[in-house]
XYZ file of C-alpha atoms in Angstrom:
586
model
C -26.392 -11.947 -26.606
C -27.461 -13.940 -29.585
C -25.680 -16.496 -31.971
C -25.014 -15.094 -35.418
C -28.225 -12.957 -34.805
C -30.648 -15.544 -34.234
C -30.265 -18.022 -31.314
C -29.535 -16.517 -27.853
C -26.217 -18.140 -25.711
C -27.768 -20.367 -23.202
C -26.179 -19.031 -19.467
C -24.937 -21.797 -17.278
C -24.534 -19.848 -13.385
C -23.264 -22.315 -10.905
C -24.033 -20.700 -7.181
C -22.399 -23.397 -5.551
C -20.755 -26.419 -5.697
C -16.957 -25.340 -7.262
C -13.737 -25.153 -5.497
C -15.698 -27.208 -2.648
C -17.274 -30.358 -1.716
C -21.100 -29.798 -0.943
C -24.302 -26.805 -1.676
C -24.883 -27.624 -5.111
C -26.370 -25.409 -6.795
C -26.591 -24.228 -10.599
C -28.850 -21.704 -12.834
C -29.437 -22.382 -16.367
C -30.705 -18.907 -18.340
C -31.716 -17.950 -21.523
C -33.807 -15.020 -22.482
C -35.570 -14.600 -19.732
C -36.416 -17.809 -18.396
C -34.429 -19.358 -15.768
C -33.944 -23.168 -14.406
C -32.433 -24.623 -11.764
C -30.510 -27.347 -11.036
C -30.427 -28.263 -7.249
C -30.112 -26.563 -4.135
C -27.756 -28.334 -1.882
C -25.622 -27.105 1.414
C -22.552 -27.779 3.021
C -21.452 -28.071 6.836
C -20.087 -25.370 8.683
C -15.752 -25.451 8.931
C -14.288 -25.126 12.168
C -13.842 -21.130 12.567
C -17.440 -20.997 11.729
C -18.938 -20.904 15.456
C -22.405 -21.536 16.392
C -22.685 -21.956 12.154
C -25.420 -24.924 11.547
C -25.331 -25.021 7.630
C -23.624 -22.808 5.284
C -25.931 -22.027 2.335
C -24.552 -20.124 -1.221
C -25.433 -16.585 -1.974
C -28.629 -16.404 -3.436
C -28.490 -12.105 -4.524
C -29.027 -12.947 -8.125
C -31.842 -15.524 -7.965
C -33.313 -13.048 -5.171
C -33.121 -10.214 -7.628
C -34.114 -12.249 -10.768
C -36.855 -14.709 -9.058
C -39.699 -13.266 -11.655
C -37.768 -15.465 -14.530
C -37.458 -18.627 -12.427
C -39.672 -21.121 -14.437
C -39.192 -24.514 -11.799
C -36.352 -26.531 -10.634
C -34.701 -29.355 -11.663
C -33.530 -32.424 -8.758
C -31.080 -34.837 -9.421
C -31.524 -36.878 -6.184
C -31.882 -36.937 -2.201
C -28.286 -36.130 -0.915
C -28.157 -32.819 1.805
C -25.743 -31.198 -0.369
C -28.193 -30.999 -3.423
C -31.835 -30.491 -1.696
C -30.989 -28.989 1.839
C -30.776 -25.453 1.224
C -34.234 -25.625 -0.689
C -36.451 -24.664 2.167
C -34.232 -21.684 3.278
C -34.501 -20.499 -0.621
C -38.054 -20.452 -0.769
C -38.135 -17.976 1.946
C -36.924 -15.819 -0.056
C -38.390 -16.708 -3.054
C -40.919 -18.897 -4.925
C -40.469 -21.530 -7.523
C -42.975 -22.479 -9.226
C -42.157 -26.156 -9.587
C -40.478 -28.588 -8.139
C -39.320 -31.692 -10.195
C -37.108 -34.777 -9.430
C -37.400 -38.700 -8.210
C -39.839 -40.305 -5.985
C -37.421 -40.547 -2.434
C -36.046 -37.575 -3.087
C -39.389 -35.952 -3.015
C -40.517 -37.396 -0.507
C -37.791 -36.400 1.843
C -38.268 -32.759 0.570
C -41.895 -32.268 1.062
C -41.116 -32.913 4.942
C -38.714 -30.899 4.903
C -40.943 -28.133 3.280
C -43.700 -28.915 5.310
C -41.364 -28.518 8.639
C -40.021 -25.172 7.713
C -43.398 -23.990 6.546
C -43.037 -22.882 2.775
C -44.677 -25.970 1.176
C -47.128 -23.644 -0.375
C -44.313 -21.879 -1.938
C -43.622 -24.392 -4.164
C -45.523 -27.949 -6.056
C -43.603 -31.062 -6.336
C -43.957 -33.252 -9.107
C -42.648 -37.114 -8.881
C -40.824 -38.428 -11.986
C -40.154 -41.377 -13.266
C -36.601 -42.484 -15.560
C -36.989 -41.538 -19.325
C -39.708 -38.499 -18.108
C -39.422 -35.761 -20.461
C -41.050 -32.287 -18.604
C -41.212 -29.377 -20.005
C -40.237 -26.367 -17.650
C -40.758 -22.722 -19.275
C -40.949 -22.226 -23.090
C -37.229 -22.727 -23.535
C -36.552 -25.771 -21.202
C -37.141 -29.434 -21.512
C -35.683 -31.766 -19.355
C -35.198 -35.725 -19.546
C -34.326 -37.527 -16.281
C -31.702 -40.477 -16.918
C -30.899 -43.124 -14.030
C -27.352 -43.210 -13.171
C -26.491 -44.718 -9.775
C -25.281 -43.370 -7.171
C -25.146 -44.104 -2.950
C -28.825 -42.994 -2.689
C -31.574 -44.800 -4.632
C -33.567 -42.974 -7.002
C -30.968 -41.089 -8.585
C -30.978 -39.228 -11.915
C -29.053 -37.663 -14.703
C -30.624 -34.844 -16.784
C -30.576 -34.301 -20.193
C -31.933 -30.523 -20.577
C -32.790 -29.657 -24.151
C -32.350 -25.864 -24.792
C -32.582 -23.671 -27.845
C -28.700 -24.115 -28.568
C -28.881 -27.813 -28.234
C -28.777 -30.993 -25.889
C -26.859 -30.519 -22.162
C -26.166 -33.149 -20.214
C -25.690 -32.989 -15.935
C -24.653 -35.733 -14.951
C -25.196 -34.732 -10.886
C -23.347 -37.289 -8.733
C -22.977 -40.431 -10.531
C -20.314 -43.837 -10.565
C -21.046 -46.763 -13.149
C -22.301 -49.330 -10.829
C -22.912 -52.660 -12.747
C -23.986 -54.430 -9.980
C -26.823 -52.031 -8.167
C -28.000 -53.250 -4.706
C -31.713 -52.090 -6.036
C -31.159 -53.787 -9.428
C -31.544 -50.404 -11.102
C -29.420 -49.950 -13.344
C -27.072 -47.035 -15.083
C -29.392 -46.021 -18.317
C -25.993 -45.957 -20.678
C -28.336 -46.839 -23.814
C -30.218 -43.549 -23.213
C -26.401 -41.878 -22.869
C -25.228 -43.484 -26.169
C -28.520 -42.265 -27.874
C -27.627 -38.843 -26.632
C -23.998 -38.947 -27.893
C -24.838 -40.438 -31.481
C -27.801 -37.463 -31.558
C -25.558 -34.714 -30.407
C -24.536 -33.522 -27.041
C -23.531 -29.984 -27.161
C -22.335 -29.690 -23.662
C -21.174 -32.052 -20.877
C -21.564 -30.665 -17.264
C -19.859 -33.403 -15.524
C -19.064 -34.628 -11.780
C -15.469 -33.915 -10.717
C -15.398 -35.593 -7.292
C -13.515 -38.525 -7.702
C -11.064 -37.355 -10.901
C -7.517 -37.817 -8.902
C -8.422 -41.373 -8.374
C -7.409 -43.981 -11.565
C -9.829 -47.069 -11.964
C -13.571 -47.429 -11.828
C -15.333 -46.955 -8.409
C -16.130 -49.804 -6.996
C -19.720 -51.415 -7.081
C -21.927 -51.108 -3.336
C -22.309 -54.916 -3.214
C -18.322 -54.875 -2.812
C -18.951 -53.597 0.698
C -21.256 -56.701 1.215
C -18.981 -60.028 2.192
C -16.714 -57.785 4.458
C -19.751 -56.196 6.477
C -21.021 -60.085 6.175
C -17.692 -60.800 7.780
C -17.377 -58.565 10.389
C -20.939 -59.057 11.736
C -20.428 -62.348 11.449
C -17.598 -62.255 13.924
C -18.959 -59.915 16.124
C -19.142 -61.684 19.937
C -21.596 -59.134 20.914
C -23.780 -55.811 19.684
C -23.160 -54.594 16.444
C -23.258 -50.791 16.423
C -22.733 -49.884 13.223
C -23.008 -45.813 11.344
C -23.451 -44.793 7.743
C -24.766 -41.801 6.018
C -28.401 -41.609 6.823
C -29.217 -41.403 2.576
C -27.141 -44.350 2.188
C -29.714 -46.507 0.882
C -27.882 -48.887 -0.693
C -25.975 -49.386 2.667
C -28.578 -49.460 4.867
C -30.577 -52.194 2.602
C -27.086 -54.372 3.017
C -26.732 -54.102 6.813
C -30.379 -55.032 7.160
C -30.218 -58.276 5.291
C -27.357 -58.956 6.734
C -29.030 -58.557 10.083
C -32.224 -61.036 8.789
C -28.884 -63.209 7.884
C -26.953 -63.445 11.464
C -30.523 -63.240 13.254
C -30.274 -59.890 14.908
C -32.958 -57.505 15.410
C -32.161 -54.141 14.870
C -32.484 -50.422 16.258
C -32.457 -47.062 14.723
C -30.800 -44.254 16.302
C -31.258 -40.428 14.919
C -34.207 -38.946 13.307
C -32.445 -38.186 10.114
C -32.209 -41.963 9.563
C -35.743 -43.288 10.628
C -36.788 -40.475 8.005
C -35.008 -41.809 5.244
C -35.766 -45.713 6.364
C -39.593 -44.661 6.693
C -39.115 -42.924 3.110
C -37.565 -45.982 1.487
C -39.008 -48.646 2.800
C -42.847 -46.901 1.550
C -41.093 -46.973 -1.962
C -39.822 -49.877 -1.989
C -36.277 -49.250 -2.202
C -35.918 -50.995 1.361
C -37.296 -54.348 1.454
C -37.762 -55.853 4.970
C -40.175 -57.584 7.015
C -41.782 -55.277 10.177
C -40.769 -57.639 13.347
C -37.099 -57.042 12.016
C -36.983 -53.199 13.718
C -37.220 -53.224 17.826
C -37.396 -50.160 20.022
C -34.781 -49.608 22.040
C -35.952 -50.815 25.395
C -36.900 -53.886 23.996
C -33.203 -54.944 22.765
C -32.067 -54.169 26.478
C -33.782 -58.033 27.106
C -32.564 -59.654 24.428
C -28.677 -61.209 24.094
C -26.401 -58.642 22.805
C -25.422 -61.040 20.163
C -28.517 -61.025 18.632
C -28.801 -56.598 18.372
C -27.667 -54.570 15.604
C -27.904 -50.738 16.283
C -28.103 -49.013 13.083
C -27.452 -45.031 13.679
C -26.177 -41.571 12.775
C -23.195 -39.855 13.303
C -20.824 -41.568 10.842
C -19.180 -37.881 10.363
C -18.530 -37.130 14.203
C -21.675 -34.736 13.836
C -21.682 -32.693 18.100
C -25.284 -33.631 18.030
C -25.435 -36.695 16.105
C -26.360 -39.913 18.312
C -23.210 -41.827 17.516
C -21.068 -38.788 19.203
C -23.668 -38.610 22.617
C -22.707 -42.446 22.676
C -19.041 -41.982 22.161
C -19.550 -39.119 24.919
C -21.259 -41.206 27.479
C -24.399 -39.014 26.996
C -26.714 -40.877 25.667
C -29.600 -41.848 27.656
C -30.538 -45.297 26.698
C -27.460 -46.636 24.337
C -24.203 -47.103 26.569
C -20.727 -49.017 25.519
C -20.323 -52.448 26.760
C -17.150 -54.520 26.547
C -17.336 -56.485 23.553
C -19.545 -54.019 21.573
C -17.949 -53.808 17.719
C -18.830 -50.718 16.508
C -18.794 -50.146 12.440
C -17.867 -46.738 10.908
C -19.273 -47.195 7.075
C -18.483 -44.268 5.871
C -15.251 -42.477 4.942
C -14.270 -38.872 6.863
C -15.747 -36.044 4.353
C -12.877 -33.140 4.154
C -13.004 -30.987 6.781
C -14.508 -33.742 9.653
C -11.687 -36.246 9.772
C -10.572 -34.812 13.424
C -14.106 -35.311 14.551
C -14.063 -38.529 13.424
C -11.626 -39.898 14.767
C -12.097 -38.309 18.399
C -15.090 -39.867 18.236
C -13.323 -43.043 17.433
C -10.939 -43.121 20.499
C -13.573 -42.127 22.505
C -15.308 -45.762 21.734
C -12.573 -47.520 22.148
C -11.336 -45.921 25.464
C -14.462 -47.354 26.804
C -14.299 -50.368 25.444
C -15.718 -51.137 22.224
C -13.897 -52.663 18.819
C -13.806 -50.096 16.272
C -13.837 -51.073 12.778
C -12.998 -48.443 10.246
C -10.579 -47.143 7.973
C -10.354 -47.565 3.850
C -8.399 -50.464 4.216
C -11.504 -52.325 5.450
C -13.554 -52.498 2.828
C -16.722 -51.641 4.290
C -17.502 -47.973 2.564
C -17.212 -47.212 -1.273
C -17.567 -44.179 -2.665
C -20.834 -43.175 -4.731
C -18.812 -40.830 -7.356
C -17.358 -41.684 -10.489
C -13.286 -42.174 -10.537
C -11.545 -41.369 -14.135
C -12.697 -44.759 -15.742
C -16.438 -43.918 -14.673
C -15.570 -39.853 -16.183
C -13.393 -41.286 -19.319
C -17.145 -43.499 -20.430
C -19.477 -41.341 -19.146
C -17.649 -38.886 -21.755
C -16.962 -41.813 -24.673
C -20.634 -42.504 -24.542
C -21.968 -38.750 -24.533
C -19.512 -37.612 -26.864
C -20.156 -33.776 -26.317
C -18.632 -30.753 -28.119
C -17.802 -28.724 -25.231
C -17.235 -29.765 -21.786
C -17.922 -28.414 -17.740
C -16.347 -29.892 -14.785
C -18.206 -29.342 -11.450
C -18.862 -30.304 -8.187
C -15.448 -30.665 -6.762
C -12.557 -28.497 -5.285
C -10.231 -26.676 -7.965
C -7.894 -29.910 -8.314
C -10.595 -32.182 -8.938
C -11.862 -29.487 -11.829
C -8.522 -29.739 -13.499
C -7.873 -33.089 -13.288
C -11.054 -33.954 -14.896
C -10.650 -31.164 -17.857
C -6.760 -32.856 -18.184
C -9.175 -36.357 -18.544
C -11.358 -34.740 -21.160
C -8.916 -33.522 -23.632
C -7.206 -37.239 -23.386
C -10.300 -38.110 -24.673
C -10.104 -35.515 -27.812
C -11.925 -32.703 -26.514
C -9.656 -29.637 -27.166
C -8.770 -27.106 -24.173
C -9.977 -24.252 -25.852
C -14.001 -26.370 -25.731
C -14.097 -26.427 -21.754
C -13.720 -23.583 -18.999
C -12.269 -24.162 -16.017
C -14.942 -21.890 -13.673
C -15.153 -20.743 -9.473
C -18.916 -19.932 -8.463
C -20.654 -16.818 -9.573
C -19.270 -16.938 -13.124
C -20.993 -16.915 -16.460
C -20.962 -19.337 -18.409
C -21.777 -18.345 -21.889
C -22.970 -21.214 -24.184
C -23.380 -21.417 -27.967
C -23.424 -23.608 -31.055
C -20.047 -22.363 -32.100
C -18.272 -21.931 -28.123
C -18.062 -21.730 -24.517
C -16.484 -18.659 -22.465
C -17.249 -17.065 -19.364
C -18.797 -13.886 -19.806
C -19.280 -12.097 -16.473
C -19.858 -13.125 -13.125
C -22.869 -12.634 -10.477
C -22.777 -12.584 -6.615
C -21.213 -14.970 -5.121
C -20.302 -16.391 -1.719
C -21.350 -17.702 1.460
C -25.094 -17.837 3.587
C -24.490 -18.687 7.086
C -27.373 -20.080 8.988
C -27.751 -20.851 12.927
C -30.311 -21.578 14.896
C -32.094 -17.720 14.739
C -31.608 -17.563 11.284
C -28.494 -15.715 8.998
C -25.848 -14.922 10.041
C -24.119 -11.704 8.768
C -19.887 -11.326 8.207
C -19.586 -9.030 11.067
C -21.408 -11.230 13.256
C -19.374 -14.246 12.813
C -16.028 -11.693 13.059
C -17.138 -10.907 16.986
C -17.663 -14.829 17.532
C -14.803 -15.873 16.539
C -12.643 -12.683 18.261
C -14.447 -13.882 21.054
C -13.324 -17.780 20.570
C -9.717 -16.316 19.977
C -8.936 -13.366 22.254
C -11.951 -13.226 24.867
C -14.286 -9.839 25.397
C -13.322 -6.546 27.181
C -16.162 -4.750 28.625
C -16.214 -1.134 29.826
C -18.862 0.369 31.362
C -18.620 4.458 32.055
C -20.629 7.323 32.815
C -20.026 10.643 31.915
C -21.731 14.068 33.044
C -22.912 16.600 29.942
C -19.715 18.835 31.190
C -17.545 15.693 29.866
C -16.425 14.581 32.955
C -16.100 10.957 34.533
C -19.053 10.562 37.362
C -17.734 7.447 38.652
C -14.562 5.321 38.064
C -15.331 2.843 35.072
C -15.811 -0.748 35.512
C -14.157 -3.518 33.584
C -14.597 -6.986 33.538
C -12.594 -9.051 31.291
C -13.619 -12.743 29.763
C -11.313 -14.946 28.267
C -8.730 -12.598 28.124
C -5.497 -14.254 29.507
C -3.123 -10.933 31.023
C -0.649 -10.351 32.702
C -1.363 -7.250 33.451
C -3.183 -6.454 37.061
C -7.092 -5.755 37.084
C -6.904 -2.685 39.338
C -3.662 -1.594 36.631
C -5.613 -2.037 34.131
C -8.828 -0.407 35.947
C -6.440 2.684 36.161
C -5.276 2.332 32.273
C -8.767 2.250 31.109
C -9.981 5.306 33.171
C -7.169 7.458 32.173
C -7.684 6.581 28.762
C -11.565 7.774 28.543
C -10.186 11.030 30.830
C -7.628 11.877 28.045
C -10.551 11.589 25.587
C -12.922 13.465 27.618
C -10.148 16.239 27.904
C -8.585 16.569 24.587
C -11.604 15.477 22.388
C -15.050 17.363 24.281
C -15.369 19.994 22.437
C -15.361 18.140 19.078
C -18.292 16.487 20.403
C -20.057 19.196 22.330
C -21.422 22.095 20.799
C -23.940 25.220 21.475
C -26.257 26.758 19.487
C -29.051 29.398 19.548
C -26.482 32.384 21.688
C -25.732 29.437 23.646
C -29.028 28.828 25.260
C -28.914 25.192 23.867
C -26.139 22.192 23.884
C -25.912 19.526 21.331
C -23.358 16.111 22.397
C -22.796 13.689 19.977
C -23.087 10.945 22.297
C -22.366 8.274 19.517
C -18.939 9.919 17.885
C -17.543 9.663 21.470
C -18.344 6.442 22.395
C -17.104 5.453 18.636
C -13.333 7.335 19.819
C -13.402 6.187 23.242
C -14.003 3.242 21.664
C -11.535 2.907 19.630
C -8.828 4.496 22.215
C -9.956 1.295 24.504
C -9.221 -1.226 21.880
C -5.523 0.227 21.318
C -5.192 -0.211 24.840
C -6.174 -3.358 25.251
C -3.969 -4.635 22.074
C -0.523 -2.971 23.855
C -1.446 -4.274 26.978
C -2.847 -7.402 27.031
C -1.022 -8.122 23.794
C -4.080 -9.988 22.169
C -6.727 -8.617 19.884
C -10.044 -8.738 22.646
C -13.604 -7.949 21.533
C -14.525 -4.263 22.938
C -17.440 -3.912 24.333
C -17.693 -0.246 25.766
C -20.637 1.127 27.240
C -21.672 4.526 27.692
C -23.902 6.413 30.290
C -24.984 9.433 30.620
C -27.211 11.610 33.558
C -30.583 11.637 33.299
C -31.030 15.517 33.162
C -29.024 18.387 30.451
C -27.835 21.383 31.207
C -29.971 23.307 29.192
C -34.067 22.230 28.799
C -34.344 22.670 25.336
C -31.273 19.990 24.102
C -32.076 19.085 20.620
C -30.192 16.139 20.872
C -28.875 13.618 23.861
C -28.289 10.018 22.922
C -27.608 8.018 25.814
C -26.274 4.841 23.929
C -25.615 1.540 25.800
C -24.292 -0.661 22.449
C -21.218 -2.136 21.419
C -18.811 -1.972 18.544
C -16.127 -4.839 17.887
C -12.400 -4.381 17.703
């Protein structure tokens, strides 16, 4: 598509990151050069079982990877790099830009999963211009945010100037002294910003965000108070938190312990940066804290989100091998439920406190502030960009709104934004914005042995509902029963007698046997030769089993149903004999 015959529309594909809160991911495409913007993933939901991460659906950048020209990262944050590694196993890119610490984390991550050479990372610094492509250009902006090292990007295009803002608040007050680059955003808006992709998180909430030092006196408080250890959990990226509870620590004279691999990492990471500024004798291993008093140990540690692995939840549990709750342990939860983990959270909670620790958590507490914008933050980020047309992502479908309803009280029109869902197409020109189409969309599940595929996840979570049915039978090449079928149930709650049911099941597979051989047993050649399509009739015994089981046992069971046959056919010459042992779910 071109613009009045001469400039093509500049496509804007988000993959992820609408009508949800994590996997961030967008595609910028003109011609036939693509960018991206991003790679994030989200945490599985509850129905998801044995789910690790939950990735978007990457069919379009699979089937268009020859036009991907490098990717674009705004900072360090799970839900914008995580899914990275897992991409580039299915395709390359041929650059990687974005900050220092974000980097940084990445490349071990890359290295780890063993597609570092699939990629090259290049470090940038604020006010970099790069170019990616022949259409692309992209200047990185600090903004602030709860991890350090965080940028906005202003991508010039053939259309014009776009500006992501990625995850961003106005913090005046930085913890690292880095400030918000507003001048650069100003010199943007008096310029010309054709489009504003903005972040939607926070838009139900009136007021500016508050800055990170606000968290400061009250942690400086609550430490202060503290009779015994401190154990206290944030988001392992928080840098700006961490760098608070550790000079608090220096302050009160406590030593101080990490717990969980994803925050050494990120402590490691920041400190060789120099976004965590601390002297070495302030960290102690954990056996050595066990001599010291308990009011002079701070255990800093994951888990803030009532992660089942996480080393804050194997405390809470009793499981932990070295770390176990004393009486007058306070422990600190610095960090606010994300949607979706608040009843994790607070089991965790009681689980502390029934063994004795002081909890502190809750918003009332003042010791966690959010790192996105609220609609002060949105209302100057879009005074001082001024743009034409306007994008509102990275947020569920109320958020989107409520930040478009912000924009046009700022004097952008309605009919100058779109409202979009993942997998749409965004069409972009000088003269408007529509959506034009829409690509594949969706959900990548990922567990330990890799993706995991709809049907898949269907039998687990039958299985987590309604328990598994299995029949075993064997059946003679005259279509007869050899043996009486076995059937063992698992956790299938009934009413209904095993031997009963025993009896069902067998006359059930007899009826088949008698009423449906023939459709499944056939001669050929005058006879000489007999052909059983061992598959069809497990596939209607099958599903004669699973009617059974739902008007019996009144629940909706996973089927397993296994079928045997003799060794030996009737006839020498059988063209075909199938002796299947799989299973099909309900």
């Amino acid at each position: 598509m071109t613009n009045n015959g001469s400039k093509p529309a500049l496509k804007i594909i988000p993959l992820g990151g609408l009508h949800e809160i994590g996997k961030n991911t967008c595609a910028f495409e003109i011609d036939d050069e693509i960018v991206l913007l991003d790679a994030g993933l989200a945490f599985p939901t509850d129905g998801m079982h044995g789910i690790n991460i939950v990735l978007p659906d990457m069919t379009y950048l699979r089937e268009n990877s020859h036009k991907i020209k490098g990717m674009i990262v705004t900072h360090g944050h799970e839900d914008h790099i995580g899914g990275i590694p897992y991409h580039l196993k299915q395709f390359d890119i041929p650059v990687i830009y974005g900050p220092r610490l974000a980097m940084a984390l990445l490349e071990g991550k890359l290295i780890e999963a063993g597609v570092a050479n699939r990629t090259q990372l290049k470090r940038v610094l604020p006010r970099d211009v790069v170019r990616i492509g022949n259409s692309f250009f992209a200047e990185f902006i600090r903004n602030t945010h709860s991890i350090a090292d965080s940028f906005t990007v202003a991508l010039y295009t053939p259309v014009g100037v776009v500006i992501h803002t990625g995850d961003f608040k106005i913090d005046h007050t930085p913890i690292d002294g880095e400030f918000y680059d507003l001048q650069k955003l100003a010199e943007h808006g008096e310029k010309g910003v054709l489009c504003l992709i903005s972040d939607s998180t926070n838009s139900e909430i009136p007021g500016f965000t508050p800055s990170e030092r606000s968290v400061y006196p009250n942690l400086d408080r609550i430490i202060a108070q503290a009779p015994g250890r401190v154990l206290l959990t944030t988001f392992a990226s928080s840098v700006h938190r961490i760098n608070i509870v550790l000079q608090l620590a220096q302050k009160h004279n406590r030593v101080v312990s990490i717990l969980g691999r994803s925050m050494l990492n990120v402590i490691a990471h920041a400190r060789n940066l120099g976004y965590i500024k601390c002297p070495d004798n302030l960290f102690q291993p954990l056996h050595a804290i066990h001599q010291l008093p308990n009011e002079k140990v701070l255990i800093l540690t994951t888990g803030s989100q009532g992660e089942p692995l996480a080393a804050m939840t194997h405390i809470a549990n009793g499981e932990h091998r070295q770390i176990k709750i004393r009486k007058g342990d306070t422990v600190i939860f610095s960090a606010n439920p994300i949607p979706g983990n608040t009843i994790a959270v607070v089991n965790t909670i009681d689980k502390l406190m029934m063994l004795g620790a002081d909890v502190i958590y809750g918003r009332e507490k003042g010791i966690h502030v959010s790192g996105h914008g609220c609609q002060e933050d949105q209302k100057l980020m879009i005074g001082l960009t001024r743009p034409k047309f306007f994008l509102p992502v990275h947020g569920e479908h109320r958020m989107l709104v409520k930040h478009a309803q912000t924009a046009q009280s700022m004097g952008i029109p309605p009919e100058n934004m779109v409202i979009i869902d993942n997998g749409d197409v965004v069409e972009l020109s000088e003269d408007g914005i529509r959506v034009s189409g829409k690509v594949p969309s969706g959900l990548q599940l990922v567990d330990n042995a890799g993706v995991v595929h709809d049907n898949v996840l269907k039998e687990r979570q039958q299985l987590a509902e309604d328990g598994v049915v299995t029949v075993a039978a064997a059946v003679s090449w005259e279509g007869e029963l050899i043996a009486k079928p076995e059937v063992h149930l698992r956790g299938v709650v009934t009413a209904v007698e095993r031997e009963l049911l025993q009896s069902l099941v067998q006359r059930a597979i007899e009826a088949t046997l008698r009423d449906r051989w023939t459709s499944f047993a056939q001669s050929f050649d005058d006879s000489s030769q007999l052909e059983v399509d061992w598959v069809g009739l497990r596939t209607q015994i099958e599903s004669e089993l699973q009617r059974l089981c739902r008007r019996e046992l009144q629940c909706r069971p996973l089927v397993i149903f296994l079928l045997q046959t003799t060794d030996e056919a009737p006839v020498k010459a059988a063209r075909r004999r199938t002796r299947p042992t799989a299973k099909v779910a309900s």
